[in-house]
mmCIF file of C-alpha atoms in Angstrom:
data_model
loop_
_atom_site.group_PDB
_atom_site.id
_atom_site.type_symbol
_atom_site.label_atom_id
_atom_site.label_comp_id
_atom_site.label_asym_id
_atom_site.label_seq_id
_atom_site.Cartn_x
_atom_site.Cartn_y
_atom_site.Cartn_z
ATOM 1 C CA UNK A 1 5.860 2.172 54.531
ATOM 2 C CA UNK A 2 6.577 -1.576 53.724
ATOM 3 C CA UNK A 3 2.932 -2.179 52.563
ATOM 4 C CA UNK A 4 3.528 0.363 50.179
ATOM 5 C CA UNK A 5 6.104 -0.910 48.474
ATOM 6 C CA UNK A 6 4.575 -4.576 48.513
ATOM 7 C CA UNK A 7 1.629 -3.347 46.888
ATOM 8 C CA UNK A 8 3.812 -1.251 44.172
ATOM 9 C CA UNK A 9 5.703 -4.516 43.384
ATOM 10 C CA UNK A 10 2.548 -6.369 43.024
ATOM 11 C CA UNK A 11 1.718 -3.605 40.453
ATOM 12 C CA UNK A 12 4.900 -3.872 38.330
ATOM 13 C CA UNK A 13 4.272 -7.970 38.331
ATOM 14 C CA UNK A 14 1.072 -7.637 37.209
ATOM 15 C CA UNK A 15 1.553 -5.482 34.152
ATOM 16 C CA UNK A 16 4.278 -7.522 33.137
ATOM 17 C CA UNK A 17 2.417 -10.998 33.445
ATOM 18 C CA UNK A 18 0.628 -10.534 30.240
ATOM 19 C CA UNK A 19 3.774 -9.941 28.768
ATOM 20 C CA UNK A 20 4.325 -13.989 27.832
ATOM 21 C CA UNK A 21 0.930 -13.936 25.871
ATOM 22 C CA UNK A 22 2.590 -11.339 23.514
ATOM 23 C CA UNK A 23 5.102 -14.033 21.883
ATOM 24 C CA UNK A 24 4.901 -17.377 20.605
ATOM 25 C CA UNK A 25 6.281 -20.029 22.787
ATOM 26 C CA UNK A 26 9.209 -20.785 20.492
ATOM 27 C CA UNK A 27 9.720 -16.736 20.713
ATOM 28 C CA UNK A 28 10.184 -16.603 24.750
ATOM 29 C CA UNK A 29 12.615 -20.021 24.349
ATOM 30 C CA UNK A 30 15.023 -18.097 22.537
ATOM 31 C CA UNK A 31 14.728 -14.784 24.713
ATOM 32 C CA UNK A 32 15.856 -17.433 27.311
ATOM 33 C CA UNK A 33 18.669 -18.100 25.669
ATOM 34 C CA UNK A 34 19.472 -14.663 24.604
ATOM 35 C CA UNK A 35 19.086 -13.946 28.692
ATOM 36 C CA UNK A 36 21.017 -16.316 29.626
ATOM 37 C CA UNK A 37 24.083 -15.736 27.284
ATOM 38 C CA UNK A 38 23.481 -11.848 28.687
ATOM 39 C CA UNK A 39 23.303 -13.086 32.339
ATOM 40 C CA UNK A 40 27.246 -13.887 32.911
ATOM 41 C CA UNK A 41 27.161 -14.681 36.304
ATOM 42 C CA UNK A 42 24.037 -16.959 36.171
ATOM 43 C CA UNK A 43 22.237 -14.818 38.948
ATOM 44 C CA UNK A 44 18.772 -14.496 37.298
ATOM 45 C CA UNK A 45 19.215 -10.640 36.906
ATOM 46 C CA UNK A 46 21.326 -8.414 34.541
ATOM 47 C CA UNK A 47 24.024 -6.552 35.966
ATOM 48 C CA UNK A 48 26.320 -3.829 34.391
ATOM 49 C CA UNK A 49 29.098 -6.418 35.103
ATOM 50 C CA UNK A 50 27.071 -8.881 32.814
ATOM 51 C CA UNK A 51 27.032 -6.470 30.077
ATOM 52 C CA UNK A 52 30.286 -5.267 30.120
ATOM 53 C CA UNK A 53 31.548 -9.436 30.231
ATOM 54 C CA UNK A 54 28.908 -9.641 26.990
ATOM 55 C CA UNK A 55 30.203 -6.716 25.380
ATOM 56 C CA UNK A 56 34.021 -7.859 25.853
ATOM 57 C CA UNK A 57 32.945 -10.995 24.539
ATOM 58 C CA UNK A 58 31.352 -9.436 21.019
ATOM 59 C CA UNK A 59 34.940 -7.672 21.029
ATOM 60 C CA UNK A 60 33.663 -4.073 22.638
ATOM 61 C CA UNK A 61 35.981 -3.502 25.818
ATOM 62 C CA UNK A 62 35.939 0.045 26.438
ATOM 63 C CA UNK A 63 31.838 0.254 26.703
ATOM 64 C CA UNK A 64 31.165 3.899 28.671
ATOM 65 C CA UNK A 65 29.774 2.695 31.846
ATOM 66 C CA UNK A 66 27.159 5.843 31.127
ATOM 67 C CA UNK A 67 25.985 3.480 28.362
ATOM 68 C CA UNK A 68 25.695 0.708 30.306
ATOM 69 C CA UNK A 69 23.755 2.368 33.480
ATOM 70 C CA UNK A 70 21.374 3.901 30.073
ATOM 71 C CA UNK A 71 20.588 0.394 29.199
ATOM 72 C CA UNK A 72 19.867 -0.757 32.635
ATOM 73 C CA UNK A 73 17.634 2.050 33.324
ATOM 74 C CA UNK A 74 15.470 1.506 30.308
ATOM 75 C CA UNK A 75 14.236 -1.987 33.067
ATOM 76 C CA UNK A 76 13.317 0.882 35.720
ATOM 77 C CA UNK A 77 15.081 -1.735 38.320
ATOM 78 C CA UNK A 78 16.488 -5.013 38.436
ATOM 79 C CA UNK A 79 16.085 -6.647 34.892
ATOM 80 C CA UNK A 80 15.271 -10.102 35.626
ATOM 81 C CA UNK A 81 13.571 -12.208 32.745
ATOM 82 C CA UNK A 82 10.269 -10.751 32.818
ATOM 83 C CA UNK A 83 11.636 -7.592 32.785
ATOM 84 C CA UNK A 84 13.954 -8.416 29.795
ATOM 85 C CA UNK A 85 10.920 -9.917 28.026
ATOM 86 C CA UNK A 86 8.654 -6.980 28.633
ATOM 87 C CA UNK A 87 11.151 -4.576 27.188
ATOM 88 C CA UNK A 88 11.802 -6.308 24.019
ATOM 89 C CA UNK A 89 7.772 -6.527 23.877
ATOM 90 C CA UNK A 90 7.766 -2.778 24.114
ATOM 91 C CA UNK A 91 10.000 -2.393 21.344
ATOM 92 C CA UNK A 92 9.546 -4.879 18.802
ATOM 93 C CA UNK A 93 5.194 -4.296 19.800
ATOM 94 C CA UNK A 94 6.385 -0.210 19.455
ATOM 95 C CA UNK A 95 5.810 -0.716 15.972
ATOM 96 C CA UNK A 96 3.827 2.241 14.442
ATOM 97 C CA UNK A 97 0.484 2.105 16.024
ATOM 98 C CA UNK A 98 -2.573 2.101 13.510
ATOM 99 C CA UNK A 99 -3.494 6.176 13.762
ATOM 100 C CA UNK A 100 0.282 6.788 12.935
ATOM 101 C CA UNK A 101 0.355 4.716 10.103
ATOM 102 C CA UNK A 102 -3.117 6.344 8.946
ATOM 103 C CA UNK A 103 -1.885 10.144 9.328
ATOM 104 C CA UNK A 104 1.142 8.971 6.694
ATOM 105 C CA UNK A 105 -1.385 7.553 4.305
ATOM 106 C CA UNK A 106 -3.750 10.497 4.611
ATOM 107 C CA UNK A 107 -0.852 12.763 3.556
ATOM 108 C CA UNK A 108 -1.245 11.328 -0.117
ATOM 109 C CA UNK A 109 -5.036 11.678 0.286
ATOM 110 C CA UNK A 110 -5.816 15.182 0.381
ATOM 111 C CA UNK A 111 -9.070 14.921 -0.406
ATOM 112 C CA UNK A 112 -9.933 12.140 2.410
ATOM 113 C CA UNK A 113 -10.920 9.336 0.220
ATOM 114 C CA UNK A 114 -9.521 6.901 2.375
ATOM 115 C CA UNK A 115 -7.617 5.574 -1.059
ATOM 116 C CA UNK A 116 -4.440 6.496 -2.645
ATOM 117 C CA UNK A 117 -4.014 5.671 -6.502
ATOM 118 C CA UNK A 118 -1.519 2.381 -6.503
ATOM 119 C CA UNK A 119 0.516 3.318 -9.866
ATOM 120 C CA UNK A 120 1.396 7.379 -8.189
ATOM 121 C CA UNK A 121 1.982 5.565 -4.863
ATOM 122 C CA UNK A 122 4.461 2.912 -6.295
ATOM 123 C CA UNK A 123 6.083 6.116 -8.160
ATOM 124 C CA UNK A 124 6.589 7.948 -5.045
ATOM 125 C CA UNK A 125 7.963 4.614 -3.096
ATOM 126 C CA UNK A 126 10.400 4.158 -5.711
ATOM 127 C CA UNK A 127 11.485 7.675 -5.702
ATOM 128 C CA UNK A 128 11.492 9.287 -2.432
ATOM 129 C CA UNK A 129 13.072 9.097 0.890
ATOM 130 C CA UNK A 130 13.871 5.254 1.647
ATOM 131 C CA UNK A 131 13.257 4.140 -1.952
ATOM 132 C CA UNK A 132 11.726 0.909 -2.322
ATOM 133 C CA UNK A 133 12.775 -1.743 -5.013
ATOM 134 C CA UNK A 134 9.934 -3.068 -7.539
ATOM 135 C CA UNK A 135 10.181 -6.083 -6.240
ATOM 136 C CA UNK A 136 9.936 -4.623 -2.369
ATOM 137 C CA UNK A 137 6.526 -2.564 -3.733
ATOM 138 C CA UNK A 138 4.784 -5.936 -5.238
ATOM 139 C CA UNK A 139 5.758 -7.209 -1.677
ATOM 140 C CA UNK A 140 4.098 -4.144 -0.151
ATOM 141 C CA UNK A 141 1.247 -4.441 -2.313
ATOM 142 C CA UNK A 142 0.237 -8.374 -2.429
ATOM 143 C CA UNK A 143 -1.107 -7.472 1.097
ATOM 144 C CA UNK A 144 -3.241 -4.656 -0.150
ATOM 145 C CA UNK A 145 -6.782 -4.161 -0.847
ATOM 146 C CA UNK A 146 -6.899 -2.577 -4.260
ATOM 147 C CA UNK A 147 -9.656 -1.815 -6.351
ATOM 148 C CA UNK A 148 -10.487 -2.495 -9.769
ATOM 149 C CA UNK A 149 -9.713 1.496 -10.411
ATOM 150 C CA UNK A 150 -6.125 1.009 -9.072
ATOM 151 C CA UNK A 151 -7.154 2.652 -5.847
ATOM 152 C CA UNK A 152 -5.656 1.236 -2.129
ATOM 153 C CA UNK A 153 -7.743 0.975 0.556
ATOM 154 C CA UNK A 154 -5.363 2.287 2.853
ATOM 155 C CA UNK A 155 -7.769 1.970 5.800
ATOM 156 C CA UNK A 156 -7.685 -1.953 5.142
ATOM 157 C CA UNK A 157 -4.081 -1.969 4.618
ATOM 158 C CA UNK A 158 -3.530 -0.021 8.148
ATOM 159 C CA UNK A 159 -5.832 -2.694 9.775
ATOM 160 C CA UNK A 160 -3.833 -5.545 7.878
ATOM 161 C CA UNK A 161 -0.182 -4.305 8.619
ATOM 162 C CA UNK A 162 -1.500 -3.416 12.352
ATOM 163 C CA UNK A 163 -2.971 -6.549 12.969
ATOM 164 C CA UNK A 164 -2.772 -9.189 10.475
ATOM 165 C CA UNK A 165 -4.205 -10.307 7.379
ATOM 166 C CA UNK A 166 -7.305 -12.385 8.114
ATOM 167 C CA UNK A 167 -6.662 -14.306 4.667
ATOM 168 C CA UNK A 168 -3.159 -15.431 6.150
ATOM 169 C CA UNK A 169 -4.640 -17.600 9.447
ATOM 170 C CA UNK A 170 -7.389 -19.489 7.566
#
């Protein structure tokens, strides 16, 4: 039974080792800091007593303690500062993947173009749902690839909001 759950632990070290290549060096110094203004009691791991000390300290004293145990479960275990680092990689990386962000786009593109007409997409980003500012849609679009028709290449701009804009690192 021990080996077991050696080799399990090995398993949860491993997928979280990759987890430092995810953020800039400057990135993982101040999720060190964050940790350790979290980590009350110096220890190395979070504890419900940490967050309720943190909490009390932002002003919040009567935190549920079902709250607390939620947060502590999202580290499936003690959250130590891999742990912490891997979970804030899940969320801030749990960014709409690429296909998501394609499906949206293909909703405007009914006939499966793989375009959308800029001027009726600005018009529906400045009227719909979350409605964008003018200056918020020339933000939007200075990133995209836009022919001389007025059509986006939404399939570019996926790639580009997904993972970078080549033009931006040279």
């Amino acid at each position: 039974i021990k080996k077991a759950s050696n080799k399990r632990q090995r398993g949860a070290q491993k997928s979280c080792s990759n987890v430092f290549s995810m953020f800039e060096q400057s990135q993982i110094q101040e999720f060190k800091e964050a940790f350790g203004c979290i980590d009350q009691d110096r220890d190395g791991v979070i504890k419900k007593q940490d967050l309720r000390e943190t909490y009390g300290q932002l002003g919040k004293l009567n935190v549920k303690d079902e709250e607390l145990d939620e947060m502590l479960n999202e580290g499936k275990g003690p959250i130590n500062f891999t742990v912490f680092l891997t979970l804030f990689g899940e969320k801030l990386n749990g960014t709409d993947p690429e296909d998501t962000i394609l499906a949206a786009f293909k909703l405007f593109d009914p006939n499966g173009t793989g375009f959308v007409n800029k001027e009726e997409f600005k018009r529906l980003l400045m009227n719909q749902a979350d409605k964008f500012t003018a200056e918020e849609v020339d933000q939007a679009f200075a990133l995209a690839p836009i022919d001389p028709a007025g059509n986006i290449d939404y399939k570019s701009l996926c790639y580009i909001i997904t993972h970078g804009d080549e033009k931006e690192e040279s």
